[in-house]
Coordinates of C-alpha atoms in Angstrom, one line a residue:
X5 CA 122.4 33.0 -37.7
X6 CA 121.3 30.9 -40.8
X7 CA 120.4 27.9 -38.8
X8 CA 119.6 26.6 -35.2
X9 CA 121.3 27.3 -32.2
X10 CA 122.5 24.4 -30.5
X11 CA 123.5 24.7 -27.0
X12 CA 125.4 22.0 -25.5
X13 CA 125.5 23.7 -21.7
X14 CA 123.5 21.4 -19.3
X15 CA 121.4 23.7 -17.8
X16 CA 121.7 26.6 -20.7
X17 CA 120.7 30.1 -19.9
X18 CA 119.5 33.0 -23.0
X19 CA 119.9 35.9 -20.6
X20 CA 119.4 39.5 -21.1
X21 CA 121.3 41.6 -19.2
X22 CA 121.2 45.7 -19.1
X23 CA 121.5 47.9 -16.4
X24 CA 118.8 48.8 -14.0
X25 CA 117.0 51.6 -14.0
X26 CA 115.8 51.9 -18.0
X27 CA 112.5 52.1 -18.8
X28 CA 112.7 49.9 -22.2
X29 CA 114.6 47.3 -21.6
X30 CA 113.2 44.5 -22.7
X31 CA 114.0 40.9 -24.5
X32 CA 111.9 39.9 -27.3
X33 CA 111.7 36.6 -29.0
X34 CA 109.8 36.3 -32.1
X35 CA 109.2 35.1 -35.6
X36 CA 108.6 37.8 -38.6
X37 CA 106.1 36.1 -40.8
X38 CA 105.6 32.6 -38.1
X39 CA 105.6 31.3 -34.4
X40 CA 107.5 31.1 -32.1
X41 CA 107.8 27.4 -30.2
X42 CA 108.7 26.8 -26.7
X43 CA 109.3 23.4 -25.5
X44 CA 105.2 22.4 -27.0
X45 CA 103.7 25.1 -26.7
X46 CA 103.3 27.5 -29.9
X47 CA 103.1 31.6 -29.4
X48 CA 102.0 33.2 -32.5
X49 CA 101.6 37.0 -32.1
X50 CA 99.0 37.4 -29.5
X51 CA 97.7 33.5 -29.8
X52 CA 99.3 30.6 -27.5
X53 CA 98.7 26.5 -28.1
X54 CA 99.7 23.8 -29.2
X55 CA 101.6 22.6 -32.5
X56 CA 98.3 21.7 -33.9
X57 CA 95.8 24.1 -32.3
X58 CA 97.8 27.2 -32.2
X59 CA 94.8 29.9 -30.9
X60 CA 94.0 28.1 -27.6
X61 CA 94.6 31.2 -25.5
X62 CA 94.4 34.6 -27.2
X63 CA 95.2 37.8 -24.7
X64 CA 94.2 41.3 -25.5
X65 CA 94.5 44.5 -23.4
X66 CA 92.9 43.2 -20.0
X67 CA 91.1 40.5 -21.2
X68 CA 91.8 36.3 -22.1
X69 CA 90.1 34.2 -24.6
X70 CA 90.3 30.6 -24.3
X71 CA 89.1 28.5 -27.4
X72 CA 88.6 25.3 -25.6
X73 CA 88.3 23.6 -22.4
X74 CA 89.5 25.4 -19.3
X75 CA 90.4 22.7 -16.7
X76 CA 91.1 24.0 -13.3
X77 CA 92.1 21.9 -10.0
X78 CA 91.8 24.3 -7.9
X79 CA 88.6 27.7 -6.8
X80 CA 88.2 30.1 -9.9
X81 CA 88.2 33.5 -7.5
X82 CA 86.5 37.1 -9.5
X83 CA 87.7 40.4 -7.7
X84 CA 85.6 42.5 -9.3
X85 CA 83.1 44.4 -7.7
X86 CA 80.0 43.5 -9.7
X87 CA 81.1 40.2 -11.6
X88 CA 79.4 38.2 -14.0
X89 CA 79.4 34.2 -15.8
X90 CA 78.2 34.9 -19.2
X91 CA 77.1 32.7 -22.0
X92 CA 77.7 34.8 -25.3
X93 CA 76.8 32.0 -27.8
X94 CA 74.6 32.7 -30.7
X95 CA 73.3 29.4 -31.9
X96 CA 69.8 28.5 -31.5
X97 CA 70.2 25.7 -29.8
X98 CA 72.9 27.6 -27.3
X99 CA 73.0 26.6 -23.3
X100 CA 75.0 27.3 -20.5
X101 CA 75.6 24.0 -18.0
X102 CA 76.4 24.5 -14.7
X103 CA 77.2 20.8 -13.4
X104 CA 79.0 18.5 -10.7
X105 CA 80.1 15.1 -11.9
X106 CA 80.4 13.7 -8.9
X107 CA 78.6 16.0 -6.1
X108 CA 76.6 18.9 -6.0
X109 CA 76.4 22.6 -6.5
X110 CA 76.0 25.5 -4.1
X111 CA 75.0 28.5 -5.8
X112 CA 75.3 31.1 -2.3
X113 CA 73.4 29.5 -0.1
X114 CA 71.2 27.0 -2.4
X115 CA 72.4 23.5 -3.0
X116 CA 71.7 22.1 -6.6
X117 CA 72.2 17.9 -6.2
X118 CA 71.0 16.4 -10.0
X119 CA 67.4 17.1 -9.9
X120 CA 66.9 17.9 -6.1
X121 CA 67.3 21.7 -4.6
X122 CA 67.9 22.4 -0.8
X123 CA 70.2 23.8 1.4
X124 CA 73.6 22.2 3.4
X125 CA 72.0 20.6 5.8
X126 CA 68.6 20.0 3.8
X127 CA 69.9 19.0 0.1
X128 CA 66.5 17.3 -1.2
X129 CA 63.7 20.3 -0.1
X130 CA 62.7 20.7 -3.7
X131 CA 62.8 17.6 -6.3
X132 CA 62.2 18.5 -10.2
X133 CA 60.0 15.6 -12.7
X134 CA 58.8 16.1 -15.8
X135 CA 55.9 18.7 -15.2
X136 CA 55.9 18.3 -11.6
X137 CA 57.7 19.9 -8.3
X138 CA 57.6 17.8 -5.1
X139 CA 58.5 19.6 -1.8
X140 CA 59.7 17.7 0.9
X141 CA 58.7 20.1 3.8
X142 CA 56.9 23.0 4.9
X143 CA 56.1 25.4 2.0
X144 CA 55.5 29.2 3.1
X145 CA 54.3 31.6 0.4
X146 CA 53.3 35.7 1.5
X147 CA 51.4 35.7 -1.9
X148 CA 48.1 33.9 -3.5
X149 CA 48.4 30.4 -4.8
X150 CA 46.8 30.1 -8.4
X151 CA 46.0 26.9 -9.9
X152 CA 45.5 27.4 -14.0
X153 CA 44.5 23.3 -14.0
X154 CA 41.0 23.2 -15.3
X155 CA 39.6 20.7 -13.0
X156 CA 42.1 21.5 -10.3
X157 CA 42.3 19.7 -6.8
X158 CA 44.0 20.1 -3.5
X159 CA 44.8 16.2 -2.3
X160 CA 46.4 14.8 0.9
X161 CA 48.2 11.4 -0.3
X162 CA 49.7 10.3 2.7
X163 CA 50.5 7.0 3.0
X164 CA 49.2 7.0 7.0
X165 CA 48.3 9.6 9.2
X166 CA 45.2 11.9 10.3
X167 CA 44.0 14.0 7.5
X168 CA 44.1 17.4 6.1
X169 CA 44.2 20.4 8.0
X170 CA 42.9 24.2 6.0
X171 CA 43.6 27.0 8.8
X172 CA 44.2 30.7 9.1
X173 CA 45.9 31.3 12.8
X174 CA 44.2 34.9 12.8
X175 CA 41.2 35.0 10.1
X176 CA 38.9 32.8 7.8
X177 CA 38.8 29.9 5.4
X178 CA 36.6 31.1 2.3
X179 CA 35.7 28.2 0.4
X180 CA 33.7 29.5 -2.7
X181 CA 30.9 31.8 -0.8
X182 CA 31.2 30.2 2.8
X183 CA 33.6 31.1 5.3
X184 CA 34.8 28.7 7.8
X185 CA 35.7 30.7 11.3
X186 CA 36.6 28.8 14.0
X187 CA 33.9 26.8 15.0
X188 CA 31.5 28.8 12.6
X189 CA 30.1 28.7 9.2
X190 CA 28.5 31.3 7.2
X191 CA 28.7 34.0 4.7
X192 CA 30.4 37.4 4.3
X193 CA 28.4 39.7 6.6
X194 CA 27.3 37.1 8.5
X195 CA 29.8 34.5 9.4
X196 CA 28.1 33.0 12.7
X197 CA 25.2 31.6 10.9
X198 CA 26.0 27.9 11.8
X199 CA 28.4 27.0 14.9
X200 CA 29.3 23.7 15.8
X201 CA 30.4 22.1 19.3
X202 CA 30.0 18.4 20.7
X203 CA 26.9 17.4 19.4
X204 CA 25.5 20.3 18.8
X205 CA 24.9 22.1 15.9
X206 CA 23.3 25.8 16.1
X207 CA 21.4 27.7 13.6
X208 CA 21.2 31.7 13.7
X209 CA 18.7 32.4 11.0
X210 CA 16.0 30.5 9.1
X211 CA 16.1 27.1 8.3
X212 CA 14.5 26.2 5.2
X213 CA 14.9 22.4 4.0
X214 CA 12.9 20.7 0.7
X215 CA 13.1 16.8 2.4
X216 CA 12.3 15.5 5.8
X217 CA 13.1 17.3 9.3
X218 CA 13.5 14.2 11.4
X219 CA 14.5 14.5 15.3
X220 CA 16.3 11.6 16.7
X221 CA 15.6 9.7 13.7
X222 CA 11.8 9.2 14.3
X223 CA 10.5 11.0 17.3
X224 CA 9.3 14.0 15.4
X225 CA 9.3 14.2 12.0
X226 CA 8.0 16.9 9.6
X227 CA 7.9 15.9 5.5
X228 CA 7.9 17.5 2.7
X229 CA 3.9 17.6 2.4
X230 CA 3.7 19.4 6.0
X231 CA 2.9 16.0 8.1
X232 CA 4.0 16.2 11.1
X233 CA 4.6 13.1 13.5
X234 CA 5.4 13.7 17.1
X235 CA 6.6 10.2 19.3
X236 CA 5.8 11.5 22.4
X237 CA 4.0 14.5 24.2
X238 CA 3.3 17.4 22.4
X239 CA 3.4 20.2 24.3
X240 CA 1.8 23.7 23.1
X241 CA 2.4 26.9 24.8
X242 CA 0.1 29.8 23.0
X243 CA -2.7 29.2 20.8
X244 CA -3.0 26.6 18.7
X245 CA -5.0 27.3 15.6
X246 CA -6.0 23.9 13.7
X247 CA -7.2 24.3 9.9
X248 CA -8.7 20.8 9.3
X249 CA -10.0 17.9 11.5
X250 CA -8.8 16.6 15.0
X251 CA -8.6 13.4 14.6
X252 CA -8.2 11.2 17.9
X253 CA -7.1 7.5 17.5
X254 CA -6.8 6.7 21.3
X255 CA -9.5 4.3 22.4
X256 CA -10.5 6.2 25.5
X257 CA -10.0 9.6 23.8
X258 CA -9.9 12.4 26.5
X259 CA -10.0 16.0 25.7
X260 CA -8.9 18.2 28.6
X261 CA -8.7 21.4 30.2
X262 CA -6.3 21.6 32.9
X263 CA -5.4 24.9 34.8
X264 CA -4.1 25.2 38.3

């Protein structure tokens, strides 16, 4: 033929017909030097598209290219065994978006929603700011936490509620060089050097103090000078050895030895 080939059939066939059983029977259609158009869409060699962007698809031995947007309305399955998404780009300013435009997601088990990370039933346990992660829940860690902040602080911010808890369910709190067991306070190697309870407060070791040892507020006081003020009876039992005067400001002054 020299020109087209019109068929005027209403529902035209171009059949090829050979006998079963050959192993190289076949029906071609294609254009020596050009393409090869069916209905709007264009196959040239390898390449299929449109009229005006001809290389949309381009197959190889077991492998498509697409050169353009893939749109797909339904799941995108991969059967093999160790699959991959990659981003092959090369520009500088490459990235790889992995989005919903209406929902979220689910990457396994992990739900991405915009700038919040959970789970199904927990969407929002992680939300992302500029230079900040918020976690809306319990955070568990099997490892150290270190803070690189120069002046760093731990704060509780909650809008009501009872304060700050530090705990370990089966050891110490070290904060610097004290360590915090229980009830106790102390040091490494000796962790029991103060223990509270209700209103007490005991001391295993030496006290040593630079200002005022005051017992209920005036009833004995010692100052930093070495006065000592007693409100009340003094009691002594074993020598007493004075250095200076005894001085007596009683009227009727009595010294007195009393013995059973």
């Amino acid at each position: 033929l020299q020109d087209d080939l019109l068929l005027s059939e209403d529902a035209a066939v171009i059949k090829h017909s050979v006998a079963a059983g050959s192993t190289t029977a076949g029906l071609s259609i294609l254009s020596e030097n050009y393409h090869v158009d069916v209905e709007s869409v264009r196959f040239t060699d390898a390449k299929i598209g449109t009229t005006t962007d001809a290389d949309l698809i381009t197959l190889a031995d077991n492998a498509v290219a697409v050169a353009g947007t893939l749109t797909v309305s339904d799941d995108v399955k991969l059967s093999e065994a160790n699959a991959v998404i990659e981003h092959t780009s090369t520009d500088a300013a490459a990235s790889l978006t992995i989005k919903s435009s209406s929902g979220y997601v689910d990457v396994e088990s992990v739900r991405f929603t915009s700038d919040e990370i959970g789970i199904a039933a927990d969407a929002d346990l992680i939300k992302l700011t500029d230079q900040q992660v918020s976690v809306r829940g319990k955070l568990q860690t099997s490892d150290d936490i270190l803070m690189s902040e120069a002046t760093a602080a731990l704060t509780h911010d909650a809008a009501s509620g009872v304060g700050l808890a530090i705990t370990s369910s089966n050891g110490y709190v070290d904060v610097e060089s004290v360590r915090f067991t229980g009830l106790q306070m102390g040091l490494d190697g000796a962790a029991d050097l103060i223990t509270l309870s209700n209103a007490n407060v005991k001391i295993t070791g030496t006290l040593d103090t630079t200002g005022y040892i005051k017992v209920a507020s005036t009833k004995f006081t010692v100052d930093a000078t070495g006065n000592t003020y007693a409100d009340g009876t003094l009691g002594v039992k074993g020598v007493s050895t004075l250095q200076d005067d005894l001085l007596l400001s009683e009227d009727a002054a009595v010294i007195k030895h009393s013995v059973a």
